[in-house]
Coordinates of C-alpha atoms in Angstrom, one line a residue:
Chain A
X973 CA -16.7 -46.1 -75.7
X974 CA -17.9 -46.6 -72.2
X975 CA -21.6 -46.4 -71.0
X976 CA -22.7 -43.3 -69.5
X977 CA -21.5 -42.8 -66.0
X978 CA -23.5 -41.1 -63.2
X979 CA -21.6 -38.5 -61.4
X980 CA -22.3 -38.5 -57.7
X981 CA -21.6 -35.7 -55.3
X982 CA -19.3 -38.1 -53.1
X983 CA -18.4 -37.4 -49.4
X984 CA -17.5 -34.0 -48.2
X985 CA -18.1 -34.4 -44.5
X986 CA -16.3 -37.1 -42.6
X987 CA -17.9 -39.1 -39.9
X988 CA -19.4 -36.9 -37.2
X989 CA -20.1 -33.8 -39.4
X990 CA -23.2 -33.0 -41.4
X991 CA -23.0 -30.8 -44.6
X992 CA -25.5 -28.5 -46.3
X993 CA -25.1 -26.8 -49.7
X994 CA -26.4 -24.2 -52.1
X995 CA -27.9 -25.1 -55.5
X996 CA -25.3 -25.9 -57.9
X997 CA -23.7 -23.5 -60.3
X998 CA -22.6 -25.2 -63.6
X999 CA -19.6 -24.0 -65.5
X1000 CA -20.4 -26.4 -68.5
X1001 CA -23.2 -26.4 -71.0
X1002 CA -25.4 -29.6 -71.7
X1003 CA -23.4 -31.9 -73.7
X1004 CA -20.1 -30.1 -73.5
X1005 CA -16.9 -31.8 -74.1
X1006 CA -14.6 -31.7 -70.9
X1007 CA -11.4 -32.9 -70.1
X1008 CA -10.4 -35.0 -67.2
X1009 CA -10.1 -33.0 -64.1
X1010 CA -11.9 -29.9 -65.5
X1011 CA -14.1 -28.2 -63.2
X1012 CA -17.8 -28.6 -64.1
X1013 CA -19.5 -26.5 -61.3
X1014 CA -19.4 -25.5 -57.8
X1015 CA -21.7 -24.6 -54.7
X1016 CA -21.4 -23.1 -51.3
X1017 CA -21.0 -25.6 -48.6
X1018 CA -21.5 -25.7 -44.8
X1019 CA -20.0 -28.2 -42.6
X1020 CA -21.3 -28.5 -39.0
X1021 CA -21.1 -30.9 -36.1
X1022 CA -24.3 -32.8 -35.4
X1023 CA -25.4 -30.3 -32.7
X1024 CA -24.7 -26.5 -32.5
X1025 CA -25.4 -23.6 -34.9
X1026 CA -23.4 -22.3 -37.8
X1027 CA -20.7 -20.8 -35.5
X1028 CA -19.8 -24.2 -34.4
X1029 CA -18.3 -24.8 -37.9
X1030 CA -14.9 -26.3 -37.8
X1031 CA -14.0 -23.8 -40.7
X1032 CA -14.2 -21.0 -38.3
X1033 CA -14.5 -17.7 -40.0
X1034 CA -13.6 -19.3 -43.3
X1035 CA -17.0 -20.9 -43.2
X1036 CA -18.4 -17.8 -44.6
X1037 CA -17.2 -18.4 -48.2
X1038 CA -16.5 -22.2 -47.9
X1039 CA -17.1 -23.7 -51.2
X1040 CA -16.6 -26.9 -53.3
X1041 CA -16.0 -27.2 -57.0
X1042 CA -16.5 -30.6 -58.8
X1043 CA -14.1 -31.9 -61.4
X1044 CA -14.7 -34.4 -64.2
X1045 CA -13.4 -37.9 -63.5
X1046 CA -12.6 -38.4 -67.0
X1047 CA -12.8 -36.8 -70.6
X1048 CA -16.2 -37.0 -72.1
X1049 CA -19.4 -35.2 -72.7
X1050 CA -21.1 -34.1 -69.6
X1051 CA -24.8 -33.5 -68.8
X1052 CA -25.7 -31.6 -65.8
X1053 CA -29.1 -32.9 -64.3
X1054 CA -32.0 -30.5 -64.5
X1055 CA -33.1 -29.0 -61.2
X1056 CA -29.7 -29.2 -59.5
X1057 CA -29.3 -25.5 -60.1
X1058 CA -32.2 -23.5 -58.7
X1059 CA -30.9 -19.9 -59.3
X1060 CA -31.0 -16.8 -57.3
X1061 CA -30.0 -16.7 -53.7
X1062 CA -30.7 -20.5 -53.4
X1063 CA -27.5 -20.9 -55.7
X1064 CA -25.5 -18.7 -53.2
X1065 CA -26.6 -19.7 -49.8
X1066 CA -25.7 -23.0 -48.5
X1067 CA -29.0 -23.6 -46.9
X1068 CA -30.7 -24.7 -50.1
X1069 CA -30.1 -28.5 -49.7
X1070 CA -28.5 -31.2 -47.6
X1071 CA -25.5 -32.6 -49.1
X1072 CA -26.2 -36.2 -50.1
X1073 CA -23.1 -38.1 -51.1
X1074 CA -25.0 -40.5 -53.3
X1075 CA -26.9 -37.8 -55.1
X1076 CA -26.3 -38.0 -58.9
X1077 CA -26.1 -34.4 -60.2
X1078 CA -24.8 -35.2 -63.7
X1079 CA -23.7 -37.8 -66.1
X1080 CA -20.8 -38.2 -68.3
X1081 CA -20.3 -40.0 -71.5
X1082 CA -16.5 -41.0 -71.3
X1083 CA -14.5 -40.8 -74.3
X1084 CA -12.6 -44.0 -73.4
X1085 CA -13.0 -47.0 -71.3
X1086 CA -13.0 -46.1 -67.6
X1087 CA -12.4 -48.7 -64.8
X1088 CA -15.3 -49.6 -62.5
X1089 CA -15.9 -46.9 -59.7
X1090 CA -14.3 -44.2 -61.7
X1091 CA -17.4 -42.0 -61.6
X1092 CA -16.6 -40.1 -58.5
X1093 CA -16.5 -36.3 -58.9
X1094 CA -13.3 -34.7 -57.9
X1095 CA -13.9 -32.2 -55.0
X1096 CA -11.9 -29.1 -54.9
X1097 CA -12.5 -27.2 -51.6
X1098 CA -12.1 -23.4 -51.6
X1099 CA -12.4 -20.9 -48.9
X1100 CA -11.1 -17.3 -48.1
X1101 CA -10.7 -15.4 -44.8
X1102 CA -12.6 -12.1 -45.5
X1103 CA -10.7 -9.0 -44.8
X1104 CA -13.9 -8.1 -42.7
X1105 CA -16.7 -10.5 -42.1
X1106 CA -19.3 -8.0 -43.1
X1107 CA -17.9 -7.9 -46.6
X1108 CA -20.0 -10.6 -48.5
X1109 CA -19.8 -11.2 -52.2
X1110 CA -20.9 -14.5 -53.3
X1111 CA -21.2 -13.8 -57.1
X1112 CA -18.8 -16.7 -57.7
X1113 CA -16.4 -19.1 -56.2
X1114 CA -14.0 -17.1 -54.0
X1115 CA -15.4 -13.9 -55.3
X1116 CA -15.0 -11.7 -52.2
X1117 CA -12.3 -9.6 -50.7
X1118 CA -10.0 -11.9 -48.7
X1119 CA -7.0 -11.5 -46.5
X1120 CA -6.2 -15.1 -47.5
X1121 CA -7.7 -17.5 -50.1
X1122 CA -6.9 -21.2 -50.6
X1123 CA -8.0 -24.3 -52.2
X1124 CA -7.1 -28.0 -51.8
X1125 CA -8.4 -31.4 -53.1
X1126 CA -10.7 -33.2 -50.7
X1127 CA -9.4 -36.6 -51.2
X1128 CA -7.6 -38.0 -48.2
X1129 CA -4.6 -39.8 -49.6
X1130 CA -3.3 -41.5 -46.6
X1131 CA -4.2 -39.3 -43.8
X1132 CA -1.3 -37.1 -44.1
X1133 CA -1.6 -33.3 -44.6
X1134 CA -0.9 -32.1 -48.2
X1135 CA 2.0 -29.7 -48.4
X1136 CA 1.1 -26.1 -48.2
X1137 CA 2.4 -23.3 -50.6
X1138 CA 1.7 -19.8 -49.4
X1139 CA 2.0 -17.1 -52.0
X1140 CA 2.7 -13.6 -50.6
X1141 CA 0.9 -11.9 -53.5
X1142 CA 1.7 -9.0 -55.7
X1143 CA 0.4 -8.4 -59.2
X1144 CA 3.1 -10.3 -61.0
X1145 CA 2.6 -13.7 -59.3
X1146 CA -0.6 -13.6 -57.1
X1147 CA -2.9 -14.4 -60.1
X1148 CA -0.3 -16.7 -61.6
X1149 CA -0.9 -18.9 -58.5
X1150 CA -4.8 -18.1 -58.1
X1151 CA -5.5 -18.4 -61.6
X1152 CA -7.9 -16.5 -64.0
X1153 CA -10.8 -16.9 -61.7
X1154 CA -8.9 -16.7 -58.5
X1155 CA -9.9 -20.1 -57.3
X1156 CA -6.6 -21.8 -58.1
X1157 CA -8.3 -24.2 -60.6
X1158 CA -5.6 -24.0 -63.2
X1159 CA -2.7 -24.8 -60.8
X1160 CA -4.6 -27.6 -59.2
X1161 CA -5.3 -29.0 -62.7
X1162 CA -1.7 -28.8 -63.8
X1163 CA -0.1 -30.6 -60.7
X1164 CA -0.8 -34.2 -59.6
X1165 CA -1.3 -33.1 -55.8
X1166 CA -2.4 -33.3 -53.3
X1167 CA -1.3 -29.8 -52.5
X1168 CA -2.8 -26.9 -50.4
X1169 CA -2.5 -23.7 -52.3
X1170 CA -2.7 -20.3 -50.2
X1171 CA -2.6 -16.9 -51.5
X1172 CA -1.9 -14.0 -48.9
X1173 CA -2.8 -11.0 -51.3
X1174 CA -1.7 -7.4 -50.8
X1175 CA -4.8 -6.3 -48.9
X1176 CA -3.2 -2.9 -48.1
X1177 CA 0.7 -2.9 -47.4
X1178 CA 2.8 -5.0 -49.6
X1179 CA 3.1 -8.6 -48.3
X1180 CA 6.6 -9.4 -49.0
X1181 CA 10.0 -7.6 -48.3
X1182 CA 10.4 -5.5 -45.2
X1183 CA 6.4 -5.9 -44.5
X1184 CA 6.9 -9.6 -44.1
X1185 CA 10.0 -9.3 -42.0
X1186 CA 8.4 -6.9 -39.5
X1187 CA 5.2 -8.9 -39.5
X1188 CA 7.1 -12.0 -38.5
X1189 CA 8.4 -10.1 -35.5
X1190 CA 5.7 -7.8 -34.5
X1191 CA 4.5 -8.5 -31.0
X1192 CA 0.9 -8.0 -29.9
X1193 CA 2.0 -5.1 -27.6
X1194 CA 3.6 -3.5 -30.7
X1195 CA 0.5 -4.0 -32.8
X1196 CA -1.6 -2.5 -29.8
X1197 CA 0.8 0.5 -29.8
X1198 CA 0.1 1.1 -33.6
X1199 CA -3.5 0.9 -33.0
X1200 CA -3.4 3.3 -30.1
X1201 CA -1.4 5.8 -32.2
X1202 CA -3.9 5.7 -35.0
X1203 CA -6.6 6.1 -32.7
X1204 CA -5.0 9.2 -31.0
X1205 CA -4.3 10.7 -34.5
X1206 CA -7.9 10.3 -35.6
X1207 CA -9.0 11.8 -32.4
X1208 CA -6.7 14.7 -32.6
X1209 CA -7.0 15.3 -36.5
X1210 CA -9.7 16.0 -39.0
X1211 CA -13.0 14.0 -38.4
X1212 CA -12.4 10.6 -39.8
X1213 CA -15.0 9.5 -42.4
X1214 CA -15.9 6.0 -43.5
X1215 CA -12.9 5.7 -45.9
X1216 CA -10.6 6.4 -43.1
X1217 CA -12.0 3.8 -40.9
X1218 CA -11.9 1.3 -43.6
X1219 CA -8.3 2.2 -44.3
X1220 CA -7.4 2.0 -40.7
X1221 CA -9.1 -1.3 -40.1
X1222 CA -7.6 -3.0 -43.2
X1223 CA -4.4 -1.7 -42.3
X1224 CA -4.4 -2.8 -38.6
X1225 CA -5.6 -6.4 -39.6
X1226 CA -2.9 -6.6 -42.3
X1227 CA -0.1 -5.5 -39.9
X1228 CA -1.2 -8.3 -37.6
X1229 CA -0.9 -11.0 -39.9
X1230 CA 2.3 -13.2 -39.9
X1231 CA 2.8 -14.8 -43.1
X1232 CA 4.2 -18.0 -41.6
X1233 CA 1.3 -18.3 -39.1
X1234 CA -1.6 -19.9 -41.0
X1235 CA -3.7 -22.0 -38.3
X1236 CA -6.0 -22.9 -41.2
X1237 CA -8.6 -25.6 -40.9
X1238 CA -8.3 -28.2 -43.7
X1239 CA -11.3 -30.4 -44.4
X1240 CA -10.8 -33.7 -46.2
X1241 CA -12.8 -36.8 -46.7
X1242 CA -10.8 -38.2 -43.7
X1243 CA -11.6 -35.2 -41.3
X1244 CA -10.6 -31.8 -40.2
X1245 CA -6.9 -31.0 -39.6
X1246 CA -5.2 -27.8 -39.0
X1247 CA -2.3 -26.4 -41.0
X1248 CA -0.1 -24.5 -38.7
X1249 CA 2.4 -22.9 -41.2
X1250 CA 3.2 -23.1 -44.9
X1251 CA 5.6 -25.7 -46.1
X1252 CA 6.9 -23.4 -48.9
X1253 CA 6.7 -19.6 -49.5
X1254 CA 6.6 -17.9 -52.7
X1255 CA 7.0 -14.0 -53.1
X1256 CA 8.3 -11.5 -55.5
X1257 CA 10.6 -8.6 -55.5
X1258 CA 7.7 -6.4 -56.7
X1259 CA 6.3 -6.8 -53.2
X1260 CA 9.4 -5.2 -51.7
X1261 CA 9.0 -1.4 -51.9
X1262 CA 12.0 0.8 -52.5
X1263 CA 10.2 3.8 -51.0
X1264 CA 8.5 3.3 -47.7
X1265 CA 6.9 5.4 -45.0
X1266 CA 8.8 5.0 -41.7
X1267 CA 7.0 5.7 -38.5
X1268 CA 8.7 8.7 -36.8
X1269 CA 8.4 7.4 -33.2
X1270 CA 7.6 3.9 -33.3
X1271 CA 9.9 2.9 -36.2
X1272 CA 7.9 0.4 -38.1
X1273 CA 7.6 0.5 -41.8
X1274 CA 4.5 1.1 -43.8
X1275 CA 5.2 -0.1 -47.4
X1276 CA 2.4 0.8 -49.7
X1277 CA 2.4 1.0 -53.4
X1278 CA 2.0 4.7 -54.0
X1279 CA -1.1 4.5 -56.0
X1280 CA -2.9 3.7 -52.8
X1281 CA -2.2 7.2 -51.6
X1282 CA -3.8 8.9 -54.4
X1283 CA -5.9 11.9 -53.3
X1284 CA -9.3 10.4 -53.9
X1285 CA -8.3 7.0 -52.4
X1286 CA -7.9 8.0 -48.8
X1287 CA -9.7 10.4 -46.4
X1288 CA -8.5 13.5 -44.8
X1289 CA -8.0 11.9 -41.3
X1290 CA -5.7 9.3 -42.9
X1291 CA -3.8 11.8 -45.0
X1292 CA -3.3 13.9 -41.9
X1293 CA -2.0 10.9 -39.8
X1294 CA 0.3 9.8 -42.7
X1295 CA 1.7 13.2 -42.9
X1296 CA 2.4 13.8 -39.3
X1297 CA 3.5 10.3 -38.1
X1298 CA 5.6 9.1 -41.1
X1299 CA 8.7 10.1 -42.8
X1300 CA 9.2 9.1 -46.5
X1301 CA 12.4 7.0 -46.8
X1302 CA 14.0 5.8 -50.1
X1303 CA 15.9 2.7 -49.3
X1304 CA 19.3 2.0 -50.9
X1305 CA 19.9 -1.3 -52.8
X1306 CA 22.4 -2.2 -50.0
X1307 CA 19.7 -1.7 -47.4
X1308 CA 17.1 -3.5 -49.3
X1309 CA 19.4 -6.3 -50.1
X1310 CA 20.4 -6.8 -46.3
X1311 CA 16.7 -6.9 -45.4
X1312 CA 16.0 -9.4 -48.1
X1313 CA 18.8 -11.7 -46.8
X1314 CA 17.3 -11.3 -43.4
X1315 CA 13.9 -12.2 -44.6
X1316 CA 15.0 -15.2 -46.4
X1317 CA 16.9 -16.4 -43.4
X1318 CA 13.9 -15.9 -41.1
X1319 CA 11.6 -17.6 -43.5
X1320 CA 14.0 -20.5 -43.9
X1321 CA 14.1 -21.0 -40.1
X1322 CA 10.3 -20.7 -39.8
X1323 CA 9.1 -23.2 -42.4
X1324 CA 10.4 -26.6 -43.4
X1325 CA 10.4 -26.4 -47.1
X1326 CA 11.7 -24.0 -49.9
X1327 CA 11.6 -20.3 -50.1
X1328 CA 11.1 -19.1 -53.7
X1329 CA 11.6 -15.6 -54.8
X1330 CA 10.6 -14.1 -58.2
X1331 CA 12.9 -11.7 -59.9
X1332 CA 12.0 -8.9 -62.2
X1333 CA 12.4 -8.2 -65.8
X1334 CA 15.8 -6.6 -66.6
X1335 CA 14.7 -5.1 -69.8
X1336 CA 11.7 -3.0 -70.6
X1337 CA 12.2 -2.6 -74.4
X1338 CA 12.2 1.2 -73.9
X1339 CA 15.9 1.6 -73.0
X1340 CA 18.2 2.6 -75.8
X1341 CA 21.5 2.7 -73.7
X1342 CA 24.9 3.0 -75.1
X1343 CA 27.0 4.0 -72.2
X1344 CA 26.4 4.5 -68.4
X1345 CA 28.5 7.8 -68.3
X1346 CA 25.5 9.9 -67.8
X1347 CA 24.5 8.1 -64.5
X1348 CA 26.1 8.3 -61.2
X1349 CA 27.5 5.3 -59.3
X1350 CA 26.2 3.1 -57.9
X1351 CA 24.1 2.5 -61.0
X1352 CA 21.7 0.4 -59.0
X1353 CA 20.4 3.5 -57.3
X1354 CA 19.8 5.2 -60.8
X1355 CA 19.2 2.7 -63.6
X1356 CA 16.1 0.5 -63.2
X1357 CA 17.4 -2.3 -65.3
X1358 CA 20.8 -2.3 -63.5
X1359 CA 19.0 -2.5 -60.2
X1360 CA 17.0 -5.4 -61.4
X1361 CA 20.1 -7.1 -62.6
X1362 CA 21.8 -6.5 -59.3
X1363 CA 18.6 -8.0 -57.6
X1364 CA 19.0 -11.1 -59.7
X1365 CA 22.7 -11.3 -58.8
X1366 CA 21.7 -11.0 -55.2
X1367 CA 19.1 -13.6 -55.5
X1368 CA 21.6 -16.1 -57.1
X1369 CA 24.0 -15.4 -54.1
X1370 CA 21.2 -16.0 -51.7
X1371 CA 20.3 -19.2 -53.4
X1372 CA 23.7 -20.5 -52.7
X1373 CA 24.1 -19.1 -49.1
X1374 CA 20.5 -19.5 -47.8
X1375 CA 19.3 -22.4 -50.0
X1376 CA 16.4 -20.4 -51.4
X1377 CA 15.2 -20.7 -54.9
X1378 CA 14.9 -18.2 -57.7
X1379 CA 11.8 -18.0 -60.0
X1380 CA 13.6 -16.5 -62.8
X1381 CA 10.7 -14.3 -64.3
X1382 CA 13.5 -12.5 -66.3
X1383 CA 14.6 -15.5 -68.2
X1384 CA 10.9 -16.7 -68.9
X1385 CA 10.2 -13.2 -70.3
X1386 CA 13.3 -13.2 -72.4
X1387 CA 11.8 -16.3 -74.0
X1388 CA 8.3 -15.2 -74.2
X1389 CA 8.7 -11.5 -74.9
X1390 CA 8.2 -8.6 -72.5
X1391 CA 6.1 -6.5 -74.8
X1392 CA 3.5 -9.2 -75.3
X1393 CA 3.4 -10.7 -72.0
X1394 CA 4.4 -8.1 -69.4
X1395 CA 3.9 -4.8 -71.3
X1396 CA 4.1 -2.6 -68.1
X1397 CA 6.7 -4.6 -66.3
X1398 CA 4.4 -5.8 -63.6
X1399 CA 1.3 -7.4 -64.9
X1400 CA 1.5 -10.7 -66.7
X1401 CA -0.5 -12.2 -69.5
X1402 CA -2.4 -15.7 -69.1
X1403 CA 0.3 -17.4 -70.9
X1404 CA 3.0 -16.0 -68.7
X1405 CA 1.1 -16.9 -65.7
X1406 CA 0.8 -20.5 -66.9
X1407 CA 4.6 -20.3 -67.4
X1408 CA 5.2 -19.1 -64.0
X1409 CA 3.0 -21.7 -62.5
X1410 CA 4.8 -24.4 -64.4
X1411 CA 8.2 -23.1 -63.3
X1412 CA 7.1 -22.7 -59.6
X1413 CA 5.9 -26.3 -59.6
X1414 CA 9.2 -27.5 -61.2
X1415 CA 11.3 -25.7 -58.5
X1416 CA 9.2 -27.0 -55.6
X1417 CA 9.3 -30.5 -57.1
X1418 CA 13.1 -30.4 -57.4
X1419 CA 13.2 -29.2 -53.9
X1420 CA 11.6 -32.3 -52.8
X1421 CA 8.1 -31.0 -52.0
X1422 CA 5.6 -33.7 -52.8
X1423 CA 2.4 -32.9 -54.7
X1424 CA 3.8 -30.7 -57.4
X1425 CA 4.6 -33.3 -60.0
X1426 CA 2.8 -32.7 -63.4
X1427 CA -0.6 -34.3 -63.5
X1428 CA -0.7 -37.3 -65.8
X1429 CA -2.5 -36.6 -69.1
Chain B
X1185 CA 25.1 21.6 -88.3
X1186 CA 21.8 21.9 -86.8
X1187 CA 20.2 18.8 -85.2
X1188 CA 16.8 18.4 -83.6
X1189 CA 15.3 16.2 -81.1
X1190 CA 11.7 14.8 -80.9
X1191 CA 10.1 12.9 -78.1
X1192 CA 10.9 9.3 -78.7
X1193 CA 7.9 7.0 -78.6
X1194 CA 8.6 5.3 -75.2
X1195 CA 5.5 3.0 -75.3
X1196 CA 3.7 1.2 -78.1
X1197 CA 0.4 2.0 -76.6
X1198 CA -1.3 5.3 -75.8
X1199 CA 0.6 7.0 -72.9
X1200 CA 0.9 10.3 -71.1
X1201 CA 4.5 11.5 -71.4
X1202 CA 5.5 14.8 -69.5
X1203 CA 8.8 16.5 -68.9
X1204 CA 9.8 15.5 -65.2
X1205 CA 12.9 17.4 -64.9
X1206 CA 15.4 19.5 -67.1
X1207 CA 19.0 19.0 -66.7
X1208 CA 20.2 21.6 -69.2
X1209 CA 19.3 25.0 -70.2
X1210 CA 19.5 26.9 -73.6
X1211 CA 23.0 27.7 -74.4
X1212 CA 24.6 24.8 -72.5
X1213 CA 27.4 22.7 -74.0
X1214 CA 26.5 19.1 -73.6
X1215 CA 29.4 16.4 -73.8
X1216 CA 28.5 12.8 -74.9
X1217 CA 26.7 11.3 -72.0
X1218 CA 25.3 14.7 -70.9
X1219 CA 21.9 14.7 -69.4
X1220 CA 19.3 16.6 -71.1
X1221 CA 16.0 15.8 -69.3
X1222 CA 13.9 13.0 -67.7
X1223 CA 10.5 12.0 -68.9
X1224 CA 7.6 10.8 -66.8
X1225 CA 5.8 8.1 -68.8
X1226 CA 2.3 7.2 -67.4
X1227 CA 0.6 4.3 -69.1
X1228 CA -2.8 5.0 -67.3
X1229 CA -4.2 6.4 -70.5
X1230 CA -4.2 3.1 -72.1
X1231 CA -3.8 0.7 -69.1
X1232 CA -6.6 1.8 -66.8
X1233 CA -6.0 -0.5 -63.8
X1234 CA -5.7 0.8 -60.3
X1235 CA -1.9 1.0 -60.0
X1236 CA -0.8 3.5 -62.7
X1237 CA 2.1 2.1 -64.3
X1238 CA 4.4 5.3 -64.0
X1239 CA 8.1 5.2 -65.0
X1240 CA 10.8 7.7 -65.7
X1241 CA 13.2 7.9 -68.6
X1242 CA 16.3 9.8 -68.8
X1243 CA 17.5 11.1 -72.2
X1244 CA 21.1 11.8 -72.6
X1245 CA 23.0 13.1 -75.6
X1246 CA 25.5 10.9 -77.4
X1247 CA 27.4 13.6 -79.3
X1248 CA 28.9 17.0 -78.4
X1249 CA 26.4 19.7 -79.1
X1250 CA 25.1 23.0 -77.9
X1251 CA 21.6 23.2 -76.7
X1252 CA 20.4 26.1 -78.7
X1253 CA 16.6 26.2 -78.1
X1254 CA 14.5 24.2 -75.6
X1255 CA 10.9 23.8 -76.8
X1256 CA 9.6 22.2 -73.6
X1257 CA 9.3 23.1 -70.0
X1258 CA 9.1 21.1 -66.8
X1259 CA 5.7 19.5 -66.4
X1260 CA 4.7 19.9 -69.9
X1261 CA 2.8 17.0 -71.7
X1262 CA 4.8 16.1 -74.8
X1263 CA 3.3 13.7 -77.3
X1264 CA 5.5 11.2 -79.2
X1265 CA 7.5 12.8 -82.0
X1266 CA 6.9 16.3 -80.8
X1267 CA 9.8 18.6 -81.0
X1268 CA 12.0 19.0 -77.7
X1269 CA 14.8 21.1 -78.8
X1270 CA 17.3 22.3 -81.4
X1271 CA 21.0 21.7 -81.1
X1272 CA 24.1 22.7 -83.1
X1273 CA 27.5 21.2 -83.4
X1274 CA 29.1 24.7 -83.4
X1275 CA 28.2 27.5 -80.9
X1276 CA 27.4 30.3 -83.4
X1277 CA 25.5 28.5 -86.1
X1278 CA 22.2 30.2 -87.0
X1279 CA 19.2 28.4 -85.4
X1280 CA 17.0 28.8 -88.4
X1281 CA 19.3 26.9 -90.6
X1282 CA 18.3 23.7 -92.2
X1283 CA 18.1 20.7 -89.8
X1284 CA 20.7 18.2 -90.8
X1285 CA 19.3 15.3 -88.8
X1286 CA 18.1 14.0 -85.5
X1287 CA 20.3 14.3 -82.5
X1288 CA 21.8 11.0 -81.3
X1289 CA 20.6 10.2 -77.7
X1290 CA 20.4 7.4 -75.2
X1291 CA 17.3 6.6 -73.2
X1292 CA 17.2 4.6 -70.1
X1293 CA 14.6 4.0 -67.5
X1294 CA 15.8 5.6 -64.1
X1295 CA 14.7 5.3 -60.5
X1296 CA 13.1 8.6 -59.3
X1297 CA 11.3 9.2 -56.0
X1298 CA 7.8 10.2 -56.8
X1299 CA 4.4 9.9 -55.1
X1300 CA 3.0 7.2 -57.4
X1301 CA 5.7 4.6 -57.1

């Protein structure tokens, strides 16, 4: 057995930048056995140029919830040092201490011999772009409400940017990528890296399908026209309340986000770089709504999961605007299929790497179907299982014609069991999420995207 | 021969099941494949997350029968195994005769436009 290793914070701010941190929040107990790469704790982090206030942070608005988690360099028993965690707001605000790279914050008793110099903590940077800067929630790492959230390892391999995977999140895949705590720790622990994982969650409208296609093409003038229409509707209708303004603001912000435009600052030990766009994109069919609201005069599509329109979820001004300005439209399978082909082609043209689409379960366990005689043709407009099978067929054709990849949720569920792992057809178990991560990594690896090889044991 | 139909247990967890649409009325002759009714299944009772998992399931008959008595109405909540209707294989059999067995049906999840999709 090796001697006890001191665990030092290491470098987070490359030359020319200064760093501050909060107190440390430990995820492990004194003497707990940890595996190599397992997260031990985290803190809030601030990185600034030598002169200038906090708004000079190279992280831009993502400075607000910038954090760093520490991972164990090897398996062993870890002992956090007393006094590194100070509790209260001092563990939430980054002004508690200067970041000192040589500061020893814990020690580890390795289970096996480790080479000299192996005592450096792994540093996983995390940050999120708040839906609104006012919405602060620092109860944990990435615990706020974000328009995008992301994580990457801080080691600078050879100065090149790590490949970026962006997931257009819906319930079936978003948390598979972001993990149980929403900070991507599982996915990063499973792949060799380096990789930059980004989640663009469903803040208001669904993020995939027709929403993504329109967002990629929407001009600033069109967005202004949408905003102007909402303002006029609110002025002419019932007096808007807080929930109306929140709905309007969140919706407008979401409509203005192009999923292939990231412009995201990436801090590594080598310096700050900017990631302009994702290298690969993952989304799922659940993010493509069959029934949408179509604006009567402007023609744009509002694709919301219906539950967001429950009577006690939206205000009277929003309800009046939706009723007056939109018409409900149920799209045929053919229409959705054409838009999907268009979206995949547009994404393939916009990013250099693979486009991965997750299909849906084709069985629910509730069907007892012996004949299709009772259903009108085309069956894909009537029978959910048939529509989902048609989707898988379409994705297979698009894989051939457009070079996209299919994350075959249906096949994985067939192996694992739908009732146990996706009982409502939408929300996966932790085991299924792990399987989806593993399969996503395999698809990306086989498509030639570096960083997604399995991490060595 | 008198046959009965009870609400099939569409979910293995507690669920709200209600009649979304009736496709046949008492006295109707239903051929195999004939539509009987659509059930709205709402898992929100047991799966209390933000997005209520609502789905719709169509019950169709698998044998030639007369619908003699419908025991549910549109919108009615119907618990698992509650009676839905009485059927006969001949048009003029007394409804109050002994029930020979369950009606054979098929059930499939169908796509229905609704506000909670």
